[in-house]
mmCIF file of C-alpha atoms in Angstrom:
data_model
loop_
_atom_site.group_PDB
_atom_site.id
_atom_site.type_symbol
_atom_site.label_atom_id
_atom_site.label_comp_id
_atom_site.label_asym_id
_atom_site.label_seq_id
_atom_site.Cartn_x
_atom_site.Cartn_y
_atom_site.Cartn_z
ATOM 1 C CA UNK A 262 0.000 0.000 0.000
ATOM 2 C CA UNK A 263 1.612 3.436 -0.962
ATOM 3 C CA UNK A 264 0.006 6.910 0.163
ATOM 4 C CA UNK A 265 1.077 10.636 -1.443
ATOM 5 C CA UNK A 266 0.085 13.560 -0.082
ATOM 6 C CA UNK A 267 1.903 16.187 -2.420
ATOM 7 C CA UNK A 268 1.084 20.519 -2.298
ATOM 8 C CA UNK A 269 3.020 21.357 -5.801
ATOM 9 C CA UNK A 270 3.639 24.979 -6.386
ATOM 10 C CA UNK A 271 2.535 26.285 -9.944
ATOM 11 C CA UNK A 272 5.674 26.607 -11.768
ATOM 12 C CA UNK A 273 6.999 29.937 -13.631
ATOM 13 C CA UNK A 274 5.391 28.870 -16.744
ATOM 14 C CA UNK A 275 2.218 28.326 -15.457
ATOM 15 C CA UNK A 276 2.100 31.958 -13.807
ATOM 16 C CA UNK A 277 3.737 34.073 -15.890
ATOM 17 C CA UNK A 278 4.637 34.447 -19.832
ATOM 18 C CA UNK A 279 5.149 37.141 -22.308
ATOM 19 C CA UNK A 280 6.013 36.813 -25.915
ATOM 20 C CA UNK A 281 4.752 37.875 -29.112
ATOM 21 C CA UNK A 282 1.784 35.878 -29.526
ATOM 22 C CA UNK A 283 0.952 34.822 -25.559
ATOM 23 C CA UNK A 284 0.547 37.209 -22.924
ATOM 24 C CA UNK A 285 -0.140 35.898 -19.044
ATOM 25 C CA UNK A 286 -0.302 36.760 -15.560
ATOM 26 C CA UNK A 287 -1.456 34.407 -13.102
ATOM 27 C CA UNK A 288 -1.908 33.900 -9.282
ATOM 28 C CA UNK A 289 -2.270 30.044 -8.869
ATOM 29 C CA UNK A 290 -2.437 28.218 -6.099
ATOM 30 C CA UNK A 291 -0.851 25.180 -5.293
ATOM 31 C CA UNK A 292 -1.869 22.095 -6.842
ATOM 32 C CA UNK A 293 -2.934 19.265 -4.239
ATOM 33 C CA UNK A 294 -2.808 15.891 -4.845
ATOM 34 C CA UNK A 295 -4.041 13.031 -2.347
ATOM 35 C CA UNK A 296 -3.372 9.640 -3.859
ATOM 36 C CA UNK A 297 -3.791 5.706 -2.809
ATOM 37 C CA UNK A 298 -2.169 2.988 -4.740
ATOM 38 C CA UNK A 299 -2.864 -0.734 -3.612
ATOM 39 C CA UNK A 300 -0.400 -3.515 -5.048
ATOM 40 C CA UNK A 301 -0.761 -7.077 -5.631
ATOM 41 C CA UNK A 302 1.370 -9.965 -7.007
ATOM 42 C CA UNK A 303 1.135 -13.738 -6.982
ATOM 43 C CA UNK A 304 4.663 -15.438 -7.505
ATOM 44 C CA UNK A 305 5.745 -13.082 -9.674
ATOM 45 C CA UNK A 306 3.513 -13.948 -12.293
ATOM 46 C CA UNK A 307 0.121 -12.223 -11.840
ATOM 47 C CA UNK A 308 0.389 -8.150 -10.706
ATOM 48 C CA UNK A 309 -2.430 -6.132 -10.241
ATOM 49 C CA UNK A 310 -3.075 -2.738 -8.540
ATOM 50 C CA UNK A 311 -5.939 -0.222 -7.647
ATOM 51 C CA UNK A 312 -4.891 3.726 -7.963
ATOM 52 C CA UNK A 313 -6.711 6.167 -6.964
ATOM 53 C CA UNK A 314 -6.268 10.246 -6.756
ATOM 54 C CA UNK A 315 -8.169 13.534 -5.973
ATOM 55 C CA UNK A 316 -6.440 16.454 -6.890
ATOM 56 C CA UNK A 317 -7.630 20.003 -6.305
ATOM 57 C CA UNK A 318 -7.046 23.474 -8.076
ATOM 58 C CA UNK A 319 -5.686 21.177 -11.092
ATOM 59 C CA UNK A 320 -3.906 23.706 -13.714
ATOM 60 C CA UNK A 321 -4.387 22.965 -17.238
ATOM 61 C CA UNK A 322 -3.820 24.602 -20.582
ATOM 62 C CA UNK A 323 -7.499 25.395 -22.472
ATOM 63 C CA UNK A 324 -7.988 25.212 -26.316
ATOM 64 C CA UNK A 325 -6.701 28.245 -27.399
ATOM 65 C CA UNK A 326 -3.097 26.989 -25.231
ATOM 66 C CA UNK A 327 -3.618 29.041 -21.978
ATOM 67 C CA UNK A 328 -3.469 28.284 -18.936
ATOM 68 C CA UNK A 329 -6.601 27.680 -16.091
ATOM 69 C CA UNK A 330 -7.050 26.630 -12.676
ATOM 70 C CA UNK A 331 -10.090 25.010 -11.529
ATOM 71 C CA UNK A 332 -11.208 24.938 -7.808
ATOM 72 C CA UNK A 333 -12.957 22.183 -7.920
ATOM 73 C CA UNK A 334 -11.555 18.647 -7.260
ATOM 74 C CA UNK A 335 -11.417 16.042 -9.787
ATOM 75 C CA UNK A 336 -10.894 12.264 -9.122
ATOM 76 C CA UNK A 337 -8.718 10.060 -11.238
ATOM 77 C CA UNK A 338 -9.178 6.065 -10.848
ATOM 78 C CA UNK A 339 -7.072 3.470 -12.479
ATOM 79 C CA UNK A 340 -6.786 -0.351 -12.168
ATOM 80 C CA UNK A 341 -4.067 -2.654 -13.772
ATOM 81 C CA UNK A 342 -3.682 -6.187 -14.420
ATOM 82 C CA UNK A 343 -0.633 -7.979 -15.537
ATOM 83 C CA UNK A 344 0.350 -12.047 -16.327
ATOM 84 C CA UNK A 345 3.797 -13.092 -17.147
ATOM 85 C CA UNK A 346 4.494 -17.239 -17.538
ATOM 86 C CA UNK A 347 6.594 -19.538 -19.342
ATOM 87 C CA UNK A 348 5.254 -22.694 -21.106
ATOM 88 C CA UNK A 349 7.023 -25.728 -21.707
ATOM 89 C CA UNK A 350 10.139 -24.323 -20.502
ATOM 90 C CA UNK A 351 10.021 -22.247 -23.913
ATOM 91 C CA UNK A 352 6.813 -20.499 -24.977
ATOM 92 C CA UNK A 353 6.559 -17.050 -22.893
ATOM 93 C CA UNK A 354 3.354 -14.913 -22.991
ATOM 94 C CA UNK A 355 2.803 -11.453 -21.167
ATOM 95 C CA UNK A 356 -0.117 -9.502 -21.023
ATOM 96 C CA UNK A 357 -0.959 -6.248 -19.705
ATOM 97 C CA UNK A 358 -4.404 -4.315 -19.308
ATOM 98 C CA UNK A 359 -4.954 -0.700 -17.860
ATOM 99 C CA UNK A 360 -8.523 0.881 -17.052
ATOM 100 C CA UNK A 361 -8.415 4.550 -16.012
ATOM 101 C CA UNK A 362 -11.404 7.309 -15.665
ATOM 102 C CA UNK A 363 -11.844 10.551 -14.640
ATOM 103 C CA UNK A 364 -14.716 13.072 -13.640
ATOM 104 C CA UNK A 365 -12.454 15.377 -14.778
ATOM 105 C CA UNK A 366 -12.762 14.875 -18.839
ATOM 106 C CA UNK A 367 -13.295 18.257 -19.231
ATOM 107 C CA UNK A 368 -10.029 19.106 -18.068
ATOM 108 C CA UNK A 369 -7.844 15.908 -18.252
ATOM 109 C CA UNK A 370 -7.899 13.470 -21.027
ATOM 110 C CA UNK A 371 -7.278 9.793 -20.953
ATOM 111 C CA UNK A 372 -7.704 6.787 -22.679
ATOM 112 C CA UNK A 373 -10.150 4.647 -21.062
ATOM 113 C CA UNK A 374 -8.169 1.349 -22.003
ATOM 114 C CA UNK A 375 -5.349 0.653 -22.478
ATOM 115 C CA UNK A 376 -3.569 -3.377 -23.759
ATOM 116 C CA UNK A 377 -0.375 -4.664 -24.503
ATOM 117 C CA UNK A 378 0.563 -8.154 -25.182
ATOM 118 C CA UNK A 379 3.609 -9.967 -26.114
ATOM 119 C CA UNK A 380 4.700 -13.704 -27.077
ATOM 120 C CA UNK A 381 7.628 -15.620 -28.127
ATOM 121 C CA UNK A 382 9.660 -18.299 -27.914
ATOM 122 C CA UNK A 383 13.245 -18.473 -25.993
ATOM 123 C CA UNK A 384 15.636 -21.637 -25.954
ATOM 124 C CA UNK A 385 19.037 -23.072 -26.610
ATOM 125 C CA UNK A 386 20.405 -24.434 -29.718
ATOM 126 C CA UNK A 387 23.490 -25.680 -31.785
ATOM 127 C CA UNK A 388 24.493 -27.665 -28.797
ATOM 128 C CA UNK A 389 23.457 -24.885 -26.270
ATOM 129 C CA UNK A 390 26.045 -22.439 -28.134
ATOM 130 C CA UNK A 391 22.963 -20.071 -29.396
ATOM 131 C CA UNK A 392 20.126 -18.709 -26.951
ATOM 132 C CA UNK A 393 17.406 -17.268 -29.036
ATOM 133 C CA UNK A 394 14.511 -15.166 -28.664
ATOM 134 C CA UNK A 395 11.674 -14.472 -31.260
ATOM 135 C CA UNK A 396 8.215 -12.981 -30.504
ATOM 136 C CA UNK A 397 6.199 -10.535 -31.628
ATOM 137 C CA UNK A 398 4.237 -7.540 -29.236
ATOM 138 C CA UNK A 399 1.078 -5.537 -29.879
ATOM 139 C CA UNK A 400 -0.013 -2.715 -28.005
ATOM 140 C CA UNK A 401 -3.176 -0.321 -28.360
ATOM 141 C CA UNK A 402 -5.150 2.067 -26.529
ATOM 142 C CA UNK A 403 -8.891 2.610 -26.991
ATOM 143 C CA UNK A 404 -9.634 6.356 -28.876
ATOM 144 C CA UNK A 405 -9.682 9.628 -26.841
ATOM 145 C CA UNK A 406 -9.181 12.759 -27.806
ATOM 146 C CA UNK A 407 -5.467 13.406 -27.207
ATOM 147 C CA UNK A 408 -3.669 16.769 -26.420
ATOM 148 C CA UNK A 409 -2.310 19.571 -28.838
ATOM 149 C CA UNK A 410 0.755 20.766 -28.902
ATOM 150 C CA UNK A 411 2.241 24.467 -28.809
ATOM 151 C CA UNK A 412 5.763 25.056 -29.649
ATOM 152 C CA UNK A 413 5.804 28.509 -28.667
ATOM 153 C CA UNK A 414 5.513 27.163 -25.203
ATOM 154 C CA UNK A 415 6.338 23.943 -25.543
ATOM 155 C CA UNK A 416 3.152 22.899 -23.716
ATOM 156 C CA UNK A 417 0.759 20.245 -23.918
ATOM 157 C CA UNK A 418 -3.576 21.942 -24.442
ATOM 158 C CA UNK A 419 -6.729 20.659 -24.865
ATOM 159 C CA UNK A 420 -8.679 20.211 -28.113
ATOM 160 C CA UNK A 421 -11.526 18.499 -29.024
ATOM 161 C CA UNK A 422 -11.391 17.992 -32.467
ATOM 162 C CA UNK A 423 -9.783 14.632 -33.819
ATOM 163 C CA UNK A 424 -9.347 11.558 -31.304
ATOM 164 C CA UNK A 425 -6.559 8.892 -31.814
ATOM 165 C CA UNK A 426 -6.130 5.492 -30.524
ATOM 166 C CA UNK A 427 -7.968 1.707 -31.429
ATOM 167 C CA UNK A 428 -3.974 1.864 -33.590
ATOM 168 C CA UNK A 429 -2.651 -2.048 -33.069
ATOM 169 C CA UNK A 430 1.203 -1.378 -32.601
ATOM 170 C CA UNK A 431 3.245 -3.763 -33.614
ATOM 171 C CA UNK A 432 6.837 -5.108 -32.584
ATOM 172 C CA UNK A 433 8.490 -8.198 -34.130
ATOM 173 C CA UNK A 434 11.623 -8.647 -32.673
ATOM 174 C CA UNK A 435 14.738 -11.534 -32.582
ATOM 175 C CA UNK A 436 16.965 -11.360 -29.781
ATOM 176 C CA UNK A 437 20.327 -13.441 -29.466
ATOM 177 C CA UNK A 438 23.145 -14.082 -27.787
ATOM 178 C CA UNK A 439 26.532 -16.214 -29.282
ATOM 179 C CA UNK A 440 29.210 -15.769 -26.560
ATOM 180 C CA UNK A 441 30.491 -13.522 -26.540
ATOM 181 C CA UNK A 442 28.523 -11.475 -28.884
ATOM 182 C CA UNK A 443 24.969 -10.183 -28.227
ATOM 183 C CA UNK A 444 22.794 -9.287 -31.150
ATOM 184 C CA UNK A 445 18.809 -8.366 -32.052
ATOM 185 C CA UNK A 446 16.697 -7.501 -34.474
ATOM 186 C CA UNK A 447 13.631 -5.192 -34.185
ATOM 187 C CA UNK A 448 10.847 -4.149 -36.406
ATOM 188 C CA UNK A 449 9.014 -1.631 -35.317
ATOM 189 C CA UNK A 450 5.113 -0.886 -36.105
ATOM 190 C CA UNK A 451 5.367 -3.663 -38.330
ATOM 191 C CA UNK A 452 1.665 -3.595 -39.379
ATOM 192 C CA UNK A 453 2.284 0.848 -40.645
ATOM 193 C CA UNK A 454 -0.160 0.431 -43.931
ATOM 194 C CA UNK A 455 -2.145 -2.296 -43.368
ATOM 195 C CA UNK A 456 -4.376 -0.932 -40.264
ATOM 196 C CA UNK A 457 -4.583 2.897 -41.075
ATOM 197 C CA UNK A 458 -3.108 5.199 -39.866
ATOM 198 C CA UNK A 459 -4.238 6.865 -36.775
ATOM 199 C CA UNK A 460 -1.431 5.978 -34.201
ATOM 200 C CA UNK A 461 -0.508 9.352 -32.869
ATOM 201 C CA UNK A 462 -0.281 9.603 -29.006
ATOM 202 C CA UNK A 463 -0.343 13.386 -29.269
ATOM 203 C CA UNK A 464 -2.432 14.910 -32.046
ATOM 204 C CA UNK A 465 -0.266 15.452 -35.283
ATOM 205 C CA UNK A 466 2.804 13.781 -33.555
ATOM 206 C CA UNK A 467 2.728 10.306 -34.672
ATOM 207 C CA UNK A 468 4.475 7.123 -33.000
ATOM 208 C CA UNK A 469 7.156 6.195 -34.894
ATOM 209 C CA UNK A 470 6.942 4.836 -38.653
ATOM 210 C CA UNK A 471 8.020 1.565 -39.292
ATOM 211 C CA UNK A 472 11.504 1.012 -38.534
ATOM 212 C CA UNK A 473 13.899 -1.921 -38.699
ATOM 213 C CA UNK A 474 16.645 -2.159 -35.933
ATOM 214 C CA UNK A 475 19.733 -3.804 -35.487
ATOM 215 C CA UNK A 476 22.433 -3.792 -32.974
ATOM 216 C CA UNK A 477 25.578 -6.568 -32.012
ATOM 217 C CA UNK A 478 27.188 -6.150 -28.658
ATOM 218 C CA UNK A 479 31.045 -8.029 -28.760
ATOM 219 C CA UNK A 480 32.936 -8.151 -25.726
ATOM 220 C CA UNK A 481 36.415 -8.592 -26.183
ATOM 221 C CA UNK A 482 39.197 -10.247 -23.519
ATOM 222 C CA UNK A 483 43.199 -10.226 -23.105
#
């Protein structure tokens, strides 16, 4: 069981700016945060925990990229489950699964659900010389609308325009190790093309394209 009780000052940002196209002059007061999180695990193989928060005078940047306080509190639940296990002394399979709500959508935005999932196999071979690794992970989040982005003030604001998410990312990856040399292989968003296209986590900042990824570590010794 882990408690926080946290009184975070607004930072300079948040309180004051002037530039060309932004103008601001705030008197926040501190953010408060009261939070509960409540862990689980079952020979290290199931992990689950309960979160919950209540935060008062939450700051937040609107629409139009400035920033607001609001007085009243908003509460923030989250539960997560997670399995890890080996089959056969071979077969491995991990999965993950994250609810989280808010009475706050107004002001904060999350994804209601959130999966990721991975399996492969690992084992030995040419006589226990080569230990190799092949799988594959997804990973996906169910659609919300996501945050804008201002580079004038580098800040994250609200918009409610275009939502993202319900994206399938995929991983395919080879990982192996011939002493003493290390070496993978990594594809990354495997599946760009074939299931759209809407896999940004921040509106108009897309995850990355698809990508293919290799590196060898080599030790060497006197």
């Amino acid at each position: 069981l882990n408690l926080l009780i946290e009184n975070r000052q607004p930072n300079l940002l948040q309180q004051t700016w002037y530039s060309n196209h932004f103008n601001w002059n705030n008197n926040f007061s501190a953010v408060k945060t009261s939070a509960a999180q409540l862990n689980y695990s079952l020979k290290q193989t199931i992990y689950s925990s309960v979160n919950y928060a209540n935060i008062s005078n939450l700051i937040y940047f609107d629409n139009i990229a400035i920033p607001r306080q609001i007085l009243t509190p908003i509460n923030v639940f989250s539960t997560k489950v997670e399995f890890k296990t080996v089959c056969f002394k071979h077969l491995g399979l991990s999965a993950h699964y994250t609810f989280q709500t808010t009475d706050g959508n107004n002001y904060l935005y999350l994804p209601n659900h959130y999966l990721r999932a991975k399996l492969f196999y690992e084992g030995f071979l040419a006589h226990k010389n080569l230990w190799m690794q092949i799988g594959a992970q997804v990973q996906t989040f169910s659609s919300f609308y996501s945050y804008d982005y201002m580079p004038v003030t580098q800040v994250f604001y609200l918009q409610d325009q275009k939502q993202t998410g319900q994206y399938w990312f995929t991983e395919i990856f080879l990982n192996a190790r011939i002493r003493p040399v290390n070496f993978f292989i990594r594809v990354e968003n495997a599946l760009q093309g074939f299931l759209g296209k809407n896999y940004a986590l921040v509106n108009g900042y897309y995850q990355p394209d698809r990508a293919f990824r290799f590196g060898v570590t080599w030790q060497f010794f006197d």
